[in-house]
PDB file of C-alpha atoms and ligand atoms in Angstrom:
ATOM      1  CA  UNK A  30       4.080 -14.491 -10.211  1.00  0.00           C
ATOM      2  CA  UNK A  31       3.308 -12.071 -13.078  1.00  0.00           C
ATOM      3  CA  UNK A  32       6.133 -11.291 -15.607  1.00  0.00           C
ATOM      4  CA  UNK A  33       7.158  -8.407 -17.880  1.00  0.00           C
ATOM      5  CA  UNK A  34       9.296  -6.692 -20.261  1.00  0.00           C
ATOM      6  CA  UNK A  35      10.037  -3.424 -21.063  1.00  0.00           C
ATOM      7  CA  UNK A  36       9.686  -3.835 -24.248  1.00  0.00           C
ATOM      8  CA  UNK A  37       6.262  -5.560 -24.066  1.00  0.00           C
ATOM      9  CA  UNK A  38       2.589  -3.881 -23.030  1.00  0.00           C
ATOM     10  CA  UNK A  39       2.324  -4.996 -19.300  1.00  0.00           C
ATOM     11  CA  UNK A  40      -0.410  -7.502 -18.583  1.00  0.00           C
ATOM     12  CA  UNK A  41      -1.194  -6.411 -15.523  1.00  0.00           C
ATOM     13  CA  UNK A  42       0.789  -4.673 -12.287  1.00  0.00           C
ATOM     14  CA  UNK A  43       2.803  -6.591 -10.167  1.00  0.00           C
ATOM     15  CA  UNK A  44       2.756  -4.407  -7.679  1.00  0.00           C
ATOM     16  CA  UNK A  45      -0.038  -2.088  -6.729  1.00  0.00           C
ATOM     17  CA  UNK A  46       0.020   0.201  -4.152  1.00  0.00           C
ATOM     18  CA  UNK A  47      -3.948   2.038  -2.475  1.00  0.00           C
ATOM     19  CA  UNK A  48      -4.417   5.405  -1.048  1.00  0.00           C
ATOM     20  CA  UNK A  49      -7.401   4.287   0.602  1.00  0.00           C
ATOM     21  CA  UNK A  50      -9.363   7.405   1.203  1.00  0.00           C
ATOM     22  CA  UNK A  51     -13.406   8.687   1.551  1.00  0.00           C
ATOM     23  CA  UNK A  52     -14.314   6.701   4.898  1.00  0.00           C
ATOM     24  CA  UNK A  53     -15.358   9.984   6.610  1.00  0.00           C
ATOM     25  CA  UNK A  54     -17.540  11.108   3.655  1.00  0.00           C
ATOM     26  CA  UNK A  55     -18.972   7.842   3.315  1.00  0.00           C
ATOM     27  CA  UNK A  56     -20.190   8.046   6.748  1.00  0.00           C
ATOM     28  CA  UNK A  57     -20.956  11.485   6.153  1.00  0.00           C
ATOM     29  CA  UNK A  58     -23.373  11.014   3.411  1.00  0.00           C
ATOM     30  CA  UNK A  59     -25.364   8.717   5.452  1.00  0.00           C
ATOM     31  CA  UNK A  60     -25.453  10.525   8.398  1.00  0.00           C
ATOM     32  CA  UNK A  61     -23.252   7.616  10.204  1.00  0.00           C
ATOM     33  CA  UNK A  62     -20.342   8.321  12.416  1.00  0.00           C
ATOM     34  CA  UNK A  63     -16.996   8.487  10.861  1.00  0.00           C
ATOM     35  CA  UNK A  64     -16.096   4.821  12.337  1.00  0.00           C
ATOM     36  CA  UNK A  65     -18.709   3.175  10.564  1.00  0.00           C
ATOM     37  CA  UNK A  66     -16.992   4.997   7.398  1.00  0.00           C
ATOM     38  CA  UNK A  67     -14.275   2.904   8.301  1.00  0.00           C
ATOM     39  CA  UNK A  68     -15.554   0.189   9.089  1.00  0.00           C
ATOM     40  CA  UNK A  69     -17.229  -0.499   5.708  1.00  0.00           C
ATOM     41  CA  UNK A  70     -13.648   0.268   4.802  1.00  0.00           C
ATOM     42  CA  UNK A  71     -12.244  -2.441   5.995  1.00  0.00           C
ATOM     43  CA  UNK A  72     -14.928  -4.488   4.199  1.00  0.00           C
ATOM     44  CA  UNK A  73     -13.318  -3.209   0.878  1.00  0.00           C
ATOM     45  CA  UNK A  74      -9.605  -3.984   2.521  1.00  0.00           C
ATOM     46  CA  UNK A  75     -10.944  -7.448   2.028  1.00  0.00           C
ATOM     47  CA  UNK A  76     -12.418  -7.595  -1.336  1.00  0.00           C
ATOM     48  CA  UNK A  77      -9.253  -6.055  -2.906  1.00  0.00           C
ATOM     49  CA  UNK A  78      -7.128  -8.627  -1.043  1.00  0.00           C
ATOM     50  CA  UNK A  79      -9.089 -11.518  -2.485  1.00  0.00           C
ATOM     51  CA  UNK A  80      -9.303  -9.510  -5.808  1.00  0.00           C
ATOM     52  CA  UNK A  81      -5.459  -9.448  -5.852  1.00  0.00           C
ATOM     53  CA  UNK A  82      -5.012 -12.875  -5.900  1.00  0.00           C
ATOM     54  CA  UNK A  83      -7.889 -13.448  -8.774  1.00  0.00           C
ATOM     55  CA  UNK A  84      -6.456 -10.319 -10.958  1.00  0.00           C
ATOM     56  CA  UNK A  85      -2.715 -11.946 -10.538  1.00  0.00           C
ATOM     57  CA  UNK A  86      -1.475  -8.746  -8.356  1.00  0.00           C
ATOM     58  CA  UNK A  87       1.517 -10.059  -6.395  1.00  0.00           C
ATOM     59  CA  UNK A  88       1.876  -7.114  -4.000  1.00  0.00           C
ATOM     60  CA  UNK A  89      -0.376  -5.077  -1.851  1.00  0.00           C
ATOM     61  CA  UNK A  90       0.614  -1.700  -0.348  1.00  0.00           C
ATOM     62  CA  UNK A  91      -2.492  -0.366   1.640  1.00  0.00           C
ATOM     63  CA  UNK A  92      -1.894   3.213   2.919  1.00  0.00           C
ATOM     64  CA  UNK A  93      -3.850   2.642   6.315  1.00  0.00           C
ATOM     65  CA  UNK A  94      -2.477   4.762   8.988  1.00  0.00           C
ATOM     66  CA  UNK A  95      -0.297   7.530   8.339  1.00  0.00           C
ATOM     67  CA  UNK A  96       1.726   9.590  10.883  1.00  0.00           C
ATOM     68  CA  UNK A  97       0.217  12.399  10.314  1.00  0.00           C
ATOM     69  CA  UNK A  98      -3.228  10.281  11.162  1.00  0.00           C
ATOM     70  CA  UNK A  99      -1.997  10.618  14.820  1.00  0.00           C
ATOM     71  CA  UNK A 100      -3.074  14.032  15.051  1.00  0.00           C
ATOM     72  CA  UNK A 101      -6.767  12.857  14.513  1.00  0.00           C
ATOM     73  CA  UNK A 102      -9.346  12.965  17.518  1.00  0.00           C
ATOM     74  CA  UNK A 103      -8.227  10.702  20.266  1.00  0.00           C
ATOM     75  CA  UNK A 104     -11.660   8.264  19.779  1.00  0.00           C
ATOM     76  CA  UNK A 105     -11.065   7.976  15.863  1.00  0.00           C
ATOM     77  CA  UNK A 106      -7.266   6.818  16.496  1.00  0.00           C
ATOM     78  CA  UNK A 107      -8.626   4.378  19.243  1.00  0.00           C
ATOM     79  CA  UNK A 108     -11.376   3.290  16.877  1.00  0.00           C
ATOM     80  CA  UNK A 109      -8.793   2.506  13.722  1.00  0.00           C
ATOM     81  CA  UNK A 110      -6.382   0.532  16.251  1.00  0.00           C
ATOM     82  CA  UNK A 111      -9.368  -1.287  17.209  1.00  0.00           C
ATOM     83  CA  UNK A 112     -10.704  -2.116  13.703  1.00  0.00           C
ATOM     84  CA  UNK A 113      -7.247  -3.040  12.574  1.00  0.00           C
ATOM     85  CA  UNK A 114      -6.737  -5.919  15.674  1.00  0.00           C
ATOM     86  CA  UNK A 115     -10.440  -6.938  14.674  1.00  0.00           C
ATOM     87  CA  UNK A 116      -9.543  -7.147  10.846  1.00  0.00           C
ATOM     88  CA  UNK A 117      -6.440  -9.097  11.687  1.00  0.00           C
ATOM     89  CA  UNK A 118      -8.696 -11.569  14.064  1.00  0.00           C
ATOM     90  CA  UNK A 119     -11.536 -12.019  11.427  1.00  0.00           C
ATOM     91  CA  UNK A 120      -9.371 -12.287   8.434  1.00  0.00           C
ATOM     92  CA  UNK A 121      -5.758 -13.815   9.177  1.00  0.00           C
ATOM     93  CA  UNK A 122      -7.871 -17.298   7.698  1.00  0.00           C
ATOM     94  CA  UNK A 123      -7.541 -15.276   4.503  1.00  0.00           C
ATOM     95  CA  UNK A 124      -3.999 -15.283   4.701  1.00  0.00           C
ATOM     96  CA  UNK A 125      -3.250 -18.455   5.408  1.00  0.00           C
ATOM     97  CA  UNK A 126      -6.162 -19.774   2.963  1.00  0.00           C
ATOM     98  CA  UNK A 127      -4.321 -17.889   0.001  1.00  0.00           C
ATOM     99  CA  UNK A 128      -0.869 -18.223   1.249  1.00  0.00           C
ATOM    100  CA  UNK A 129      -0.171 -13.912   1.295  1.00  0.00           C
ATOM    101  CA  UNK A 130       2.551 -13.006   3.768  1.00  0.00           C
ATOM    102  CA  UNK A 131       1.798 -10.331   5.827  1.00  0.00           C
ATOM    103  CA  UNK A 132       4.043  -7.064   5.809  1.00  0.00           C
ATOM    104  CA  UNK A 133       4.326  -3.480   7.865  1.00  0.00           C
ATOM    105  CA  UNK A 134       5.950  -0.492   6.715  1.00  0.00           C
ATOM    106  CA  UNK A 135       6.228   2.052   9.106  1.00  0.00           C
ATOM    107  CA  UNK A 136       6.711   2.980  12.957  1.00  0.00           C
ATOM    108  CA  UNK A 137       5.376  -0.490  14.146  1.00  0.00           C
ATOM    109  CA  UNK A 138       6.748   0.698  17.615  1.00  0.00           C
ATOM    110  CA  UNK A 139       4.108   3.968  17.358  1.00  0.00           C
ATOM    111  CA  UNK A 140       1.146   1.246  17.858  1.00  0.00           C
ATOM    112  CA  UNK A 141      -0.674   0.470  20.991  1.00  0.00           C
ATOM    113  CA  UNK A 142       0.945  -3.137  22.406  1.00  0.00           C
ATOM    114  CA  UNK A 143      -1.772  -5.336  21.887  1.00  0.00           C
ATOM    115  CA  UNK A 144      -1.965  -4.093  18.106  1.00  0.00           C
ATOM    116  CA  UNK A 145       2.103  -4.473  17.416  1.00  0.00           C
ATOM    117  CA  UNK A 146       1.511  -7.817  18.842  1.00  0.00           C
ATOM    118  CA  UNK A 147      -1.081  -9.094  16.891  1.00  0.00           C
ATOM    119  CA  UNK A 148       0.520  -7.604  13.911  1.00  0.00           C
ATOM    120  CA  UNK A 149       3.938  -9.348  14.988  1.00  0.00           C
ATOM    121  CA  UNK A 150       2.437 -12.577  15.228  1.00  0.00           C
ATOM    122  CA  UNK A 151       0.300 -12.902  12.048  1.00  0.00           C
ATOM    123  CA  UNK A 152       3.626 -11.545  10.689  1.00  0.00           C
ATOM    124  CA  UNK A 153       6.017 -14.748  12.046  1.00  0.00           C
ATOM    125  CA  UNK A 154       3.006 -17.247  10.660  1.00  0.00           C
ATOM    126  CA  UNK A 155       2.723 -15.937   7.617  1.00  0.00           C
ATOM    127  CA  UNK A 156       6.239 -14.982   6.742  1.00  0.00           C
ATOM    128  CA  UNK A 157       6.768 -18.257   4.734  1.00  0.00           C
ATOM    129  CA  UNK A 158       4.175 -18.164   2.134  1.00  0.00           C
ATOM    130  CA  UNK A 159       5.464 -16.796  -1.051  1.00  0.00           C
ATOM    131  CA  UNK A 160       1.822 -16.607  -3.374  1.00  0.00           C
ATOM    132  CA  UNK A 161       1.086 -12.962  -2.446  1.00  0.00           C
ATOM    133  CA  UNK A 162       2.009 -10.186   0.477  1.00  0.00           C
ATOM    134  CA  UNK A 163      -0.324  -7.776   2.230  1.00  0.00           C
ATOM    135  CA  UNK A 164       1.690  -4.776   2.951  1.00  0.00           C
ATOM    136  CA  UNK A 165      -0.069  -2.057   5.598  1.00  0.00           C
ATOM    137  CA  UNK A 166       1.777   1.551   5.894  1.00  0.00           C
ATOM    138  CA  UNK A 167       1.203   2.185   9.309  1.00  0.00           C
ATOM    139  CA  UNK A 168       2.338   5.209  11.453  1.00  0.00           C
ATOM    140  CA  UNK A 169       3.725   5.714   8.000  1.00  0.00           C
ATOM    141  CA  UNK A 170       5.482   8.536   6.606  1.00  0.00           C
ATOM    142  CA  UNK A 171       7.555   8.814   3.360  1.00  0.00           C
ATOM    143  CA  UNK A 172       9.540  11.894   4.416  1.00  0.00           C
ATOM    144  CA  UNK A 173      10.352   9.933   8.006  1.00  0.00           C
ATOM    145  CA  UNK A 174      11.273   6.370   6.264  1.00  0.00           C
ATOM    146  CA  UNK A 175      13.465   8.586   3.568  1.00  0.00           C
ATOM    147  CA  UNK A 176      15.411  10.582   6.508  1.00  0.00           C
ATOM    148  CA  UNK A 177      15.741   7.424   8.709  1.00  0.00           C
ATOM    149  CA  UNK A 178      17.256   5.705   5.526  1.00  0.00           C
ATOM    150  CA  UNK A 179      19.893   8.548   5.702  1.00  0.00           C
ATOM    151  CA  UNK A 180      20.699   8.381   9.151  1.00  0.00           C
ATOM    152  CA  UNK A 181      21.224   5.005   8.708  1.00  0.00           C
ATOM    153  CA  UNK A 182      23.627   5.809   5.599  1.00  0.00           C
ATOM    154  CA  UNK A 183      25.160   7.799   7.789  1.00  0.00           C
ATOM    155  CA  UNK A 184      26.069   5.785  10.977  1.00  0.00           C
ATOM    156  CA  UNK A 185      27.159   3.233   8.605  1.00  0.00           C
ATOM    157  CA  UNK A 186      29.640   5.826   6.948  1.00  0.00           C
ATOM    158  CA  UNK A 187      30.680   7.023  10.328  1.00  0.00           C
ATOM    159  CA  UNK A 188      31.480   3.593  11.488  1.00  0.00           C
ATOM    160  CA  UNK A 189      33.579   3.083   8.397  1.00  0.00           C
ATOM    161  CA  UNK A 190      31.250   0.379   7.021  1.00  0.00           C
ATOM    162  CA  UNK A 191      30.552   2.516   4.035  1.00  0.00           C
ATOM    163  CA  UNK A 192      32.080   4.163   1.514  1.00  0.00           C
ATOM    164  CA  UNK A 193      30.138   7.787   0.714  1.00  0.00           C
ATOM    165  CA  UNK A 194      31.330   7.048  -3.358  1.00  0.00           C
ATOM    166  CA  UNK A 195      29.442   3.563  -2.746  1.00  0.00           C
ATOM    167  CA  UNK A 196      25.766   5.739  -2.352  1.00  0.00           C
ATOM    168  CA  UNK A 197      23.708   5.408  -5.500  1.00  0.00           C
ATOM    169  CA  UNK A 198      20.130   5.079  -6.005  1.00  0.00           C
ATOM    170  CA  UNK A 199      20.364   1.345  -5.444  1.00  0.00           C
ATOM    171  CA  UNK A 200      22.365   1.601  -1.851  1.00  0.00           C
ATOM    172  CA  UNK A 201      19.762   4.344  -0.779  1.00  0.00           C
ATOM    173  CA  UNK A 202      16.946   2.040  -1.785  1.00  0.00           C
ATOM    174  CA  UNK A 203      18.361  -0.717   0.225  1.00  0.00           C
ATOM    175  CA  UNK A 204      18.059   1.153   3.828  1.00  0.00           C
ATOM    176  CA  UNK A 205      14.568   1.895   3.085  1.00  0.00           C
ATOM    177  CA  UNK A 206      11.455  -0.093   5.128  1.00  0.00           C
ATOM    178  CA  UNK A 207      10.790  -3.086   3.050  1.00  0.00           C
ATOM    179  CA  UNK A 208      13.854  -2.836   0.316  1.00  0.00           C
ATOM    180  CA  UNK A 209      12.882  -6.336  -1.403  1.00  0.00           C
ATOM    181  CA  UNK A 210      10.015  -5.696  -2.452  1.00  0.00           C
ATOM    182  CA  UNK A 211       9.716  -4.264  -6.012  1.00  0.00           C
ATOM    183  CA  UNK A 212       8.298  -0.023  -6.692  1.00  0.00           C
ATOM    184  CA  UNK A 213       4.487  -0.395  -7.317  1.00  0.00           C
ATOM    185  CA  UNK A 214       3.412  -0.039 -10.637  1.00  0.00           C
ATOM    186  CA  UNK A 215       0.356   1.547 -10.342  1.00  0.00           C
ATOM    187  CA  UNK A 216      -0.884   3.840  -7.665  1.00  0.00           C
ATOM    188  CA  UNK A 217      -4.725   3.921  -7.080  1.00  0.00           C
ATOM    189  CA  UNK A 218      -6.127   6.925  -5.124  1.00  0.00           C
ATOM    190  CA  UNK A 219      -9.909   7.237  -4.439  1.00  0.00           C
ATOM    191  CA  UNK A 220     -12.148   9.800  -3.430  1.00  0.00           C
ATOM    192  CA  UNK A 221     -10.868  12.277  -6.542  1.00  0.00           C
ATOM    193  CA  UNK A 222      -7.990  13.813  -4.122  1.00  0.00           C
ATOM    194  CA  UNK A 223      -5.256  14.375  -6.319  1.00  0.00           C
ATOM    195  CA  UNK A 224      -2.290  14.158  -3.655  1.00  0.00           C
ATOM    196  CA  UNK A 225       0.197  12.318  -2.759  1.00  0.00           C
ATOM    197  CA  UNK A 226       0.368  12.757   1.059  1.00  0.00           C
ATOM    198  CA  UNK A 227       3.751  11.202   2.153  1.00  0.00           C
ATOM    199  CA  UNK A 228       3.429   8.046   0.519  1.00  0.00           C
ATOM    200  CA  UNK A 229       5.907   6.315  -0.944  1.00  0.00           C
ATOM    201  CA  UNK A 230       7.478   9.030  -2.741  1.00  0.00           C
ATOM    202  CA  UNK A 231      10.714   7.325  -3.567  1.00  0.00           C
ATOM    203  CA  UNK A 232       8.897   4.295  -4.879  1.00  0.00           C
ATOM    204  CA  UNK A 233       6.375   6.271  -6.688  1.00  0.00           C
ATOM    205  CA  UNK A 234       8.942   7.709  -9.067  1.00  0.00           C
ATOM    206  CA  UNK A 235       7.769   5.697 -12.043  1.00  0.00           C
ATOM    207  CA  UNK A 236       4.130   4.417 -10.725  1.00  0.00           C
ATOM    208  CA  UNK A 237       1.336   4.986 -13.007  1.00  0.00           C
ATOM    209  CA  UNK A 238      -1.349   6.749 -11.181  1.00  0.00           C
ATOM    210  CA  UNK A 239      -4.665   6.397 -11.016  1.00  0.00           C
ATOM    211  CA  UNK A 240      -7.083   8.409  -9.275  1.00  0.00           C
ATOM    212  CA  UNK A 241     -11.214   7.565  -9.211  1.00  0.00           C
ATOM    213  CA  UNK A 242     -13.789   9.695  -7.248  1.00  0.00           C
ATOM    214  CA  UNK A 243     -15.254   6.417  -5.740  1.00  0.00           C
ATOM    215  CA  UNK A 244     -15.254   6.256  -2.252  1.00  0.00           C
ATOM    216  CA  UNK A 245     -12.784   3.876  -0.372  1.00  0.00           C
ATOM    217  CA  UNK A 246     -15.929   1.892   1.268  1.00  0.00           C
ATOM    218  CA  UNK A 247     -17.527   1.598  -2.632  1.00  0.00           C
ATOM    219  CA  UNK A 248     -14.303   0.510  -4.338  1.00  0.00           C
ATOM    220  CA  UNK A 249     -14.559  -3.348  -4.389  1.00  0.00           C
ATOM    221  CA  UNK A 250     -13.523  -5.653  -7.017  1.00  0.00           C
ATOM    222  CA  UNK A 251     -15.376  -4.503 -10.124  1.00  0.00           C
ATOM    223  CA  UNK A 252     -13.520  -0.609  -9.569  1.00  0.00           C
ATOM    224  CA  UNK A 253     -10.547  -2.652  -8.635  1.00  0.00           C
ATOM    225  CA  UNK A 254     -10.940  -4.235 -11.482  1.00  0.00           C
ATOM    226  CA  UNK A 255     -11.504  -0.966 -13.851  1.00  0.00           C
ATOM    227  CA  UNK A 256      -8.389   0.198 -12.259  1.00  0.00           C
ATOM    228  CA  UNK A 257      -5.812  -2.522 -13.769  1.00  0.00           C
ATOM    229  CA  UNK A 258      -7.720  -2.245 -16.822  1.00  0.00           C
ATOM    230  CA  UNK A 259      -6.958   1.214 -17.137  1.00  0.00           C
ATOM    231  CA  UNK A 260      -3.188   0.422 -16.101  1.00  0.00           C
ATOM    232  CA  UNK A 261      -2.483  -2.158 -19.119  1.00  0.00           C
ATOM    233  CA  UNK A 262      -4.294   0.733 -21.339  1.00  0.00           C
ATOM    234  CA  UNK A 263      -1.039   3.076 -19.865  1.00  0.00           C
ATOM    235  CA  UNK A 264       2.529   3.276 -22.227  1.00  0.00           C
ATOM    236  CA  UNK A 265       5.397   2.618 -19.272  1.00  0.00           C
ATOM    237  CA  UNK A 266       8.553   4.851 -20.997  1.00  0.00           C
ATOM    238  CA  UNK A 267      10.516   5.233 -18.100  1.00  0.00           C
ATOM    239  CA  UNK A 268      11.803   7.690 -19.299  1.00  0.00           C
ATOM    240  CA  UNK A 269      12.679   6.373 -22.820  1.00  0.00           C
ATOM    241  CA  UNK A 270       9.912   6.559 -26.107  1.00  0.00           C
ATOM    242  CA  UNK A 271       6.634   5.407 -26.450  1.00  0.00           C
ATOM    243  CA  UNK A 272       6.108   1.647 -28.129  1.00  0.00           C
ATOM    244  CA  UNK A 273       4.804   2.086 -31.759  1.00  0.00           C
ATOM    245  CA  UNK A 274       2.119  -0.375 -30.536  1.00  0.00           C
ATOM    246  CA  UNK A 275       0.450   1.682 -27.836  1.00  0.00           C
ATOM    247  CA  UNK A 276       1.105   4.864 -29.839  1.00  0.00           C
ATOM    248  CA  UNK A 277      -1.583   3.170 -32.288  1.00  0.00           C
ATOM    249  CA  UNK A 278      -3.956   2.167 -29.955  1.00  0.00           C
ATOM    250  CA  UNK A 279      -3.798   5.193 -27.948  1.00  0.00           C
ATOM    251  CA  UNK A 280      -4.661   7.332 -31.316  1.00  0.00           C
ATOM    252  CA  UNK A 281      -8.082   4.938 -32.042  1.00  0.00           C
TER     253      UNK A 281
HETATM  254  C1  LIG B 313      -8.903   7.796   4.925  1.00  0.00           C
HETATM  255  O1  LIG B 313     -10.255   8.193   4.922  1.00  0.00           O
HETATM  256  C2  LIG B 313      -8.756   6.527   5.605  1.00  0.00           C
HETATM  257  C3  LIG B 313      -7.971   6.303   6.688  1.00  0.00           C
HETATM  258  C4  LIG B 313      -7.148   7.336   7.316  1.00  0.00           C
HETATM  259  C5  LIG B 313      -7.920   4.989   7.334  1.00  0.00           C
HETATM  260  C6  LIG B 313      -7.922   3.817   6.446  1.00  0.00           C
HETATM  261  C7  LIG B 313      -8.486   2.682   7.206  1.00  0.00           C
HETATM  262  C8  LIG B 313      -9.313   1.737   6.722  1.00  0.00           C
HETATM  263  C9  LIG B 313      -9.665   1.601   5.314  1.00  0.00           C
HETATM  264  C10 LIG B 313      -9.958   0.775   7.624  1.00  0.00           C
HETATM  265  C11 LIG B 313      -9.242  -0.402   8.123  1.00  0.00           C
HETATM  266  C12 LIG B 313      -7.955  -0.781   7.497  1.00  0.00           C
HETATM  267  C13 LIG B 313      -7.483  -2.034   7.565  1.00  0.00           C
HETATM  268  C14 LIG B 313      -6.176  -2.334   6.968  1.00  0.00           C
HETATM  269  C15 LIG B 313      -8.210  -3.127   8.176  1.00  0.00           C
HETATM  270  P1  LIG B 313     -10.655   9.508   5.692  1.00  0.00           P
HETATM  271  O2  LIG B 313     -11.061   9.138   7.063  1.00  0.00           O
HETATM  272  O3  LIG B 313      -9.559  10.513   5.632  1.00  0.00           O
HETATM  273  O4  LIG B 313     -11.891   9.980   4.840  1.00  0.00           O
HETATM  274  P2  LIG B 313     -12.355  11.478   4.540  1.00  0.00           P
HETATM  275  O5  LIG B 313     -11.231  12.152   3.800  1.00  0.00           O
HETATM  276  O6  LIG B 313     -13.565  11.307   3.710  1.00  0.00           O
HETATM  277  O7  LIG B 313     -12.630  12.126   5.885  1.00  0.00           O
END
């Protein structure tokens, strides 16, 4: 796993996190339905997993299914459920070939059956391999996850299992989805949309973003790649001063 200090220019993110977005244009351009937009999508879901592993990226947040994406015609819901169960059925070799765990944040219980149970199972066999994790936000929502962490705050306070003087940042972190897992360090969105649309938006807080007008179905491991580099080019303050170091560089 990938190190750093604070105090040190980061080699490389531990943790990135993909607003995968441009299928339907894609298509668009080539006069292709909108599922083949995804489709090829998927294709680039697997070069950036493999790419992860090569580039030393320990975690994977892919923002594939949203729940505002439920409000999408009926056929292009049915067609992503499909394509994910496919993905999972072509490629769970992948995971077990590089040893990535796979992860779900979101309403798991929102998916068809046959989909949570796919999902489920990959999730049981891979849940022991500790060289990567593949996390999908599905029926995900950042609002949703940050009020159900609340409610959950609150039951536990109601039941006198919680002090309210105990909350801080790090107990409210802890009742979120997946609360081991570290906040990404860099944010990638593509298709030159410059939004944040419900994701993550607790981890985000200190993310570096980066945004490319590539399309999701053209961003494979050399954009991938331009992506990180631009990361280690970034100067992480949180919220402190710039590093003398970077200062230079950034002025040549
Ligand atoms: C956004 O593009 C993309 C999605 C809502 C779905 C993402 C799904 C995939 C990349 C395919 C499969 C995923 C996995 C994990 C196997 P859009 O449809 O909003 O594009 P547009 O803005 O150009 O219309």
């Amino acid at each position: 796993m990938a190190t750093r200090s604070r105090t040190q220019a980061p080699a490389g993110p531990v943790h990135v996190a993909v607003i995968m977005d441009g299928n339907g244009r894609w298509a668009r351009e080539r006069g292709l339905p909108r599922s083949k937009g995804h489709e090829a999508g998927a294709e680039s879901v697997r070069a950036v997993v493999r790419a992860c592993r090569d580039h030393g990226v320990r975690y994977l947040t892919l923002y594939a299914f949203s729940v505002e994406n439920w409000k999408r015609p009926r056929s292009e819901v049915q067609g992503l459920m499909q394509l994910l169960r496919r993905f999972m059925d072509k490629e769970e070799h992948l995971l077990h070939e590089q040893q990535i765990r796979l992860r779900i944040m979101g309403r798991l219980e929102d998916l068809p059956k046959t989909v949570q149970k796919k999902l489920t199972r990959v999730m049981e066999k891979t849940s022991h391999y500790n060289a990567g994790e593949l996390i999908l936000a599905l029926s995900y929502g950042s609002r949703t996850e940050i009020a159900t962490a609340a409610r959950r705050i609150a039951e536990k306070v109601q039941a006198g299992a919680l002090d309210p003087a105990a909350i801080d940042e790090t107990v409210f972190a802890r009742h979120l989805y997946i609360p081991d897992v570290p906040d990404p360090d860099l944010m990638i969105r593509t298709s030159g949309e410059m939004r944040l649309s419900n994701f993550m938006l607790w981890q985000l807080s200190y993310a570096e973003l980066y945004t490319t007008p590539v399309l999701w179905p053209d961003f494979r491991e050399p954009q991938f790649a331009e992506a990180l580099e631009a990361y280690r080019l970034r100067d992480r303050r949180y919220g402190g001063l710039s590093s003398p170091v970077k200062r230079e560089r950034a002025s040549c």
